[in-house]
PDB file of C-alpha atoms in Angstrom:
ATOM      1  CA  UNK A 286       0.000   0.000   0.000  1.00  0.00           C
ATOM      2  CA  UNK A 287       1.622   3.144  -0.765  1.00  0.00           C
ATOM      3  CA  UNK A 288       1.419   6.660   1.014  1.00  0.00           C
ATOM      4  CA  UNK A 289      -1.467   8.104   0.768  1.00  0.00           C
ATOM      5  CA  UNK A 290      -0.968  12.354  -0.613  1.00  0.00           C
ATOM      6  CA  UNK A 291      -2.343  14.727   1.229  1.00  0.00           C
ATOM      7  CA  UNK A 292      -3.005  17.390  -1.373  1.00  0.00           C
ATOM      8  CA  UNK A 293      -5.455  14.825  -3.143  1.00  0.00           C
ATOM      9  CA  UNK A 294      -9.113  14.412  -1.254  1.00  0.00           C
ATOM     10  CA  UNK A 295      -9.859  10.992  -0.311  1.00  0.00           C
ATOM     11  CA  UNK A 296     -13.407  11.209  -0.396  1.00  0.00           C
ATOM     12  CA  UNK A 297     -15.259   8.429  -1.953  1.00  0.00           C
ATOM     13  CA  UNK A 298     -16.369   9.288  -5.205  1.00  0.00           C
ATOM     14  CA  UNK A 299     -13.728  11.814  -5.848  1.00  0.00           C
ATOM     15  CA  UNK A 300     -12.782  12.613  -9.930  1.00  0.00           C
ATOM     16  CA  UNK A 301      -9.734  14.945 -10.760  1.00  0.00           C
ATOM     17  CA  UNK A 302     -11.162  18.139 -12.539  1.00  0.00           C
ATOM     18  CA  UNK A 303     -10.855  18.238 -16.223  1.00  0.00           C
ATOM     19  CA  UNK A 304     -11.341  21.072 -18.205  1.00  0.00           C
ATOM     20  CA  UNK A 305     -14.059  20.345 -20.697  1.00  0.00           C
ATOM     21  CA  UNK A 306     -12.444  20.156 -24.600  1.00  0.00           C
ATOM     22  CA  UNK A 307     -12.958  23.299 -26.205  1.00  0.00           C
ATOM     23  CA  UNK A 308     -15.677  22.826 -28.961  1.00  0.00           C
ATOM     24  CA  UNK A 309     -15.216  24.621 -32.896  1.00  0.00           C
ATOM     25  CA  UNK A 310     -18.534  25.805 -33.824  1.00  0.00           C
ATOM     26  CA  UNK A 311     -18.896  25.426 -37.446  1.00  0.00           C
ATOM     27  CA  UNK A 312     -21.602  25.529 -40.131  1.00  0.00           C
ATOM     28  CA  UNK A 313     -22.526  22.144 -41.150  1.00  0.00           C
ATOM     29  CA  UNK A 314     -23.264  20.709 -44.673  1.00  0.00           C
ATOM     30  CA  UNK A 315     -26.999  21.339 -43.353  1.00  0.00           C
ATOM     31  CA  UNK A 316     -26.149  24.522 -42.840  1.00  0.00           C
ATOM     32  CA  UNK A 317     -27.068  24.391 -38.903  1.00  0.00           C
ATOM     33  CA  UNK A 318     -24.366  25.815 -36.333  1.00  0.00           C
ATOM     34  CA  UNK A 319     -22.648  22.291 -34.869  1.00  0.00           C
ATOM     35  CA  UNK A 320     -19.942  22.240 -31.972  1.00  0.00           C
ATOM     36  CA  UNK A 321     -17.306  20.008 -32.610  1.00  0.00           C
ATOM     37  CA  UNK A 322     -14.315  18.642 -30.638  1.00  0.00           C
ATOM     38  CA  UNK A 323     -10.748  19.028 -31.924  1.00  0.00           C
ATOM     39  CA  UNK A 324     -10.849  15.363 -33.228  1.00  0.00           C
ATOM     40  CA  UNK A 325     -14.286  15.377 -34.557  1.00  0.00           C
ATOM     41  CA  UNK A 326     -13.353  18.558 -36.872  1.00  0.00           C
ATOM     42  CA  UNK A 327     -10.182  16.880 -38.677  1.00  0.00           C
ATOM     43  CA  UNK A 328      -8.231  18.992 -41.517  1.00  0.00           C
ATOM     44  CA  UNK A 329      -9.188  22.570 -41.982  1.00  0.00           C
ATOM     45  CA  UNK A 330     -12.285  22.982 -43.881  1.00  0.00           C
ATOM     46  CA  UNK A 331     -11.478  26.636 -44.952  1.00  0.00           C
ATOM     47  CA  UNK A 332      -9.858  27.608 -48.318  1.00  0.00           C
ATOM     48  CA  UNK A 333      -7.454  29.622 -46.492  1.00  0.00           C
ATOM     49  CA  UNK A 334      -8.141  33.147 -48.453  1.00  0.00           C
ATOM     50  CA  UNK A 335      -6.182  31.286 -51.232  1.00  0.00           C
ATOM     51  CA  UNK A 336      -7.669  31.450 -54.779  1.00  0.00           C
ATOM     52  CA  UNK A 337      -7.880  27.182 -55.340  1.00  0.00           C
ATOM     53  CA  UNK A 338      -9.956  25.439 -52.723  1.00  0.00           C
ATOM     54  CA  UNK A 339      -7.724  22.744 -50.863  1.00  0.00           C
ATOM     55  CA  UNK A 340      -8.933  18.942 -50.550  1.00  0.00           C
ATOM     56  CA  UNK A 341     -10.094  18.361 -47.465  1.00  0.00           C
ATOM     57  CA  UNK A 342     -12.234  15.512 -47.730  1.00  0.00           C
ATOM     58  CA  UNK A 343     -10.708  11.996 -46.953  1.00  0.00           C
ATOM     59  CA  UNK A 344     -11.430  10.720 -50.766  1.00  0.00           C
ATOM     60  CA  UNK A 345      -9.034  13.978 -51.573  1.00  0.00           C
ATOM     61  CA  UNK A 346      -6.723  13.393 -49.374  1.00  0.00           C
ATOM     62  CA  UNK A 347      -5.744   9.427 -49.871  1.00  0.00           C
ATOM     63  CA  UNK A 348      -6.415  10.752 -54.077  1.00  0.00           C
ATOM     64  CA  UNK A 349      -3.286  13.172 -53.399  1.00  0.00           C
ATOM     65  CA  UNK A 350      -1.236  11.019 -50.846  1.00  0.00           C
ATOM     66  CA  UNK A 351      -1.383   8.410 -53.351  1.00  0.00           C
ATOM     67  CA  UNK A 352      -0.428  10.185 -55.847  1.00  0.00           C
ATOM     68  CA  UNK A 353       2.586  11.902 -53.467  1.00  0.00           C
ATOM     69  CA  UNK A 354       3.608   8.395 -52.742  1.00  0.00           C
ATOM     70  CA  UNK A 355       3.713   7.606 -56.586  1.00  0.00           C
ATOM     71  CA  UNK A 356       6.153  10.863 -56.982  1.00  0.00           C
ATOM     72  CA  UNK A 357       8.239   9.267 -54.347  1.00  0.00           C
ATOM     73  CA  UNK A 358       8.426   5.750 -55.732  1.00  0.00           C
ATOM     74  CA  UNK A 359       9.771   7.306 -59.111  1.00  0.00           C
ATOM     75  CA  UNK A 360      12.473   9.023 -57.575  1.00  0.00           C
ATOM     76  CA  UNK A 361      13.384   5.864 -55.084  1.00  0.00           C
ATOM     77  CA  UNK A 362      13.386   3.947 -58.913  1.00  0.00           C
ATOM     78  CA  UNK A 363      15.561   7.154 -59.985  1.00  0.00           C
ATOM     79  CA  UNK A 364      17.736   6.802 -57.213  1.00  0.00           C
ATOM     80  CA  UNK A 365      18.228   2.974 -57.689  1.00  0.00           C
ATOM     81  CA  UNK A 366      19.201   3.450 -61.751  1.00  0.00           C
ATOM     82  CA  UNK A 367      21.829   6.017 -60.556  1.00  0.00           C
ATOM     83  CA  UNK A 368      23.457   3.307 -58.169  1.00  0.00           C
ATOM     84  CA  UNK A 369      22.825   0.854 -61.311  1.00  0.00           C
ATOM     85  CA  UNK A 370      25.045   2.944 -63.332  1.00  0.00           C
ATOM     86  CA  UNK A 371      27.218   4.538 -61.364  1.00  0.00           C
ATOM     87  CA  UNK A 372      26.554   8.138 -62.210  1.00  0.00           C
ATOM     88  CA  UNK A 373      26.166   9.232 -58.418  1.00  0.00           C
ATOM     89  CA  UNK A 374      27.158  12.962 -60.050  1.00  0.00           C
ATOM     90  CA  UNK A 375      23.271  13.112 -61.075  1.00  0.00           C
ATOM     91  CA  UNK A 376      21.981  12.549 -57.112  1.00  0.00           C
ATOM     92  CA  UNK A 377      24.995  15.553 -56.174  1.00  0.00           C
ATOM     93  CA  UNK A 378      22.705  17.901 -58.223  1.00  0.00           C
ATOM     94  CA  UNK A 379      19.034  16.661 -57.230  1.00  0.00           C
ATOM     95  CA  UNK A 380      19.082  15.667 -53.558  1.00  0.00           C
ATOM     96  CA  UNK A 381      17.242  18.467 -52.201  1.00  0.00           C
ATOM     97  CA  UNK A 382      14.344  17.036 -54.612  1.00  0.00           C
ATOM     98  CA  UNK A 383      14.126  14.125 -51.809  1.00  0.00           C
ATOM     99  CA  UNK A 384      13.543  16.676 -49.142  1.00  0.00           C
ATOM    100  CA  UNK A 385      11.181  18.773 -51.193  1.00  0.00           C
ATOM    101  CA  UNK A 386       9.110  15.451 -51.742  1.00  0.00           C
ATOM    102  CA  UNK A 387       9.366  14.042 -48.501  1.00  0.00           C
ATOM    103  CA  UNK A 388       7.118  17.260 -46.735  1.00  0.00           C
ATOM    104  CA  UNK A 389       3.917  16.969 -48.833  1.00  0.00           C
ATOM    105  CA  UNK A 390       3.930  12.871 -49.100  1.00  0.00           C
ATOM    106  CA  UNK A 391       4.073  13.078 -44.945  1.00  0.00           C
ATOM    107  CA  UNK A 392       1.632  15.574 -44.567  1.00  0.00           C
ATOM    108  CA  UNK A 393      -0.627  13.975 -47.291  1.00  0.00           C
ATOM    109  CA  UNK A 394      -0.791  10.830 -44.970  1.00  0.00           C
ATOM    110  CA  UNK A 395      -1.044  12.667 -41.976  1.00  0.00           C
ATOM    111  CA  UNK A 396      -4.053  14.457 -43.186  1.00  0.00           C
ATOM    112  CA  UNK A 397      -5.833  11.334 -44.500  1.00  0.00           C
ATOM    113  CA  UNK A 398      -5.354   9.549 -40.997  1.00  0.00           C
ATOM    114  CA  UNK A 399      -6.410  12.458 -39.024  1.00  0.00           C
ATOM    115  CA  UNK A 400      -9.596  13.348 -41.723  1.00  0.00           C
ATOM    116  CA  UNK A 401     -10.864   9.388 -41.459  1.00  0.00           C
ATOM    117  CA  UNK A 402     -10.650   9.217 -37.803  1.00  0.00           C
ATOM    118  CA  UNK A 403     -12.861  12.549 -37.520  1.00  0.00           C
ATOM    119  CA  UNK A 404     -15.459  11.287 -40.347  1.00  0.00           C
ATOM    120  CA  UNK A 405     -15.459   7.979 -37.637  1.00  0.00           C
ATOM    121  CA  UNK A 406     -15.783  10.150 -34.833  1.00  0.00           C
ATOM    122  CA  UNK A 407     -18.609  12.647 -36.645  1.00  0.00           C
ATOM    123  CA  UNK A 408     -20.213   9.155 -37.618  1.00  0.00           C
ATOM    124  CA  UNK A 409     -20.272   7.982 -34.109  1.00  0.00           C
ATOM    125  CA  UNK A 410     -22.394  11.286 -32.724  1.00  0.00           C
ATOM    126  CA  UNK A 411     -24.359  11.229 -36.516  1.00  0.00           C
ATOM    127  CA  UNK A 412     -22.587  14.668 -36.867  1.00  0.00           C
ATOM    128  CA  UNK A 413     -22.570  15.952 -40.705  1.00  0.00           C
ATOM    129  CA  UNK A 414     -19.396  17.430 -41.906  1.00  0.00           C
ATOM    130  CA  UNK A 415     -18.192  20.977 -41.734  1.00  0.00           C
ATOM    131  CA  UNK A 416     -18.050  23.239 -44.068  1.00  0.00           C
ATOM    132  CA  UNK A 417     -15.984  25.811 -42.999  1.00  0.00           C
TER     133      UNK A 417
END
């Protein structure tokens, strides 16, 4: 049995306060005001004040990963015909290509994952998707 603290009450029945999760208070695709939590939102749903509108749907988002991930496989095939021939003078010049690559094909994935598990949470409440 350990030590009991004495800065914690003992009282039966006792829970820790925790602050209640913020909620974002978007427009829905029904065009209602809905509070969601930080997980239930997902990806930003605004364009951003940019002139093209991003994909932020999780069809979009697995549609561009793939297709990041297909970028990436060329240049690993690339990278394997300049070990193949010897001409390691080529990957001198076009390394930072790698490292231009590698930030979108992370963040592609990471926006996929994090946009499916809010359409599972938004599912789970029968919440309808933001909008903005």
């Amino acid at each position: 049995m350990g030590k009991r603290s004495e800065a914690v009450p003992q009282d039966p029945g006792y829970v820790p306060y925790r602050p209640e999760e913020q909620l974002i208070y978007r427009r829905a695709e029904n065009g209602e005001m809905v509070g969601y939590t930080h997980a239930e939102y997902g990806v930003r749903k605004d364009d951003g004040g940019g002139l093209i509108k991003p994909y932020n749907s999780s069809a979009g988002l697995l549609f561009l990963a793939i297709l990041m991930t297909i970028c990436f496989g060329g240049m690993i095939y690339g990278l394997i015909q300049i070990a193949i021939t010897g001409q390691w003078h080529i990957l001198g010049e076009t390394w930072w290509m790698f490292l231009l690559v590698m930030y979108p094909l992370l963040a592609g994935w990471a926006g996929y994952f994090t946009e499916r598990k809010a359409e599972k949470l938004r599912n789970a409440r029968n919440l309808s998707r933001p909008v903005e």
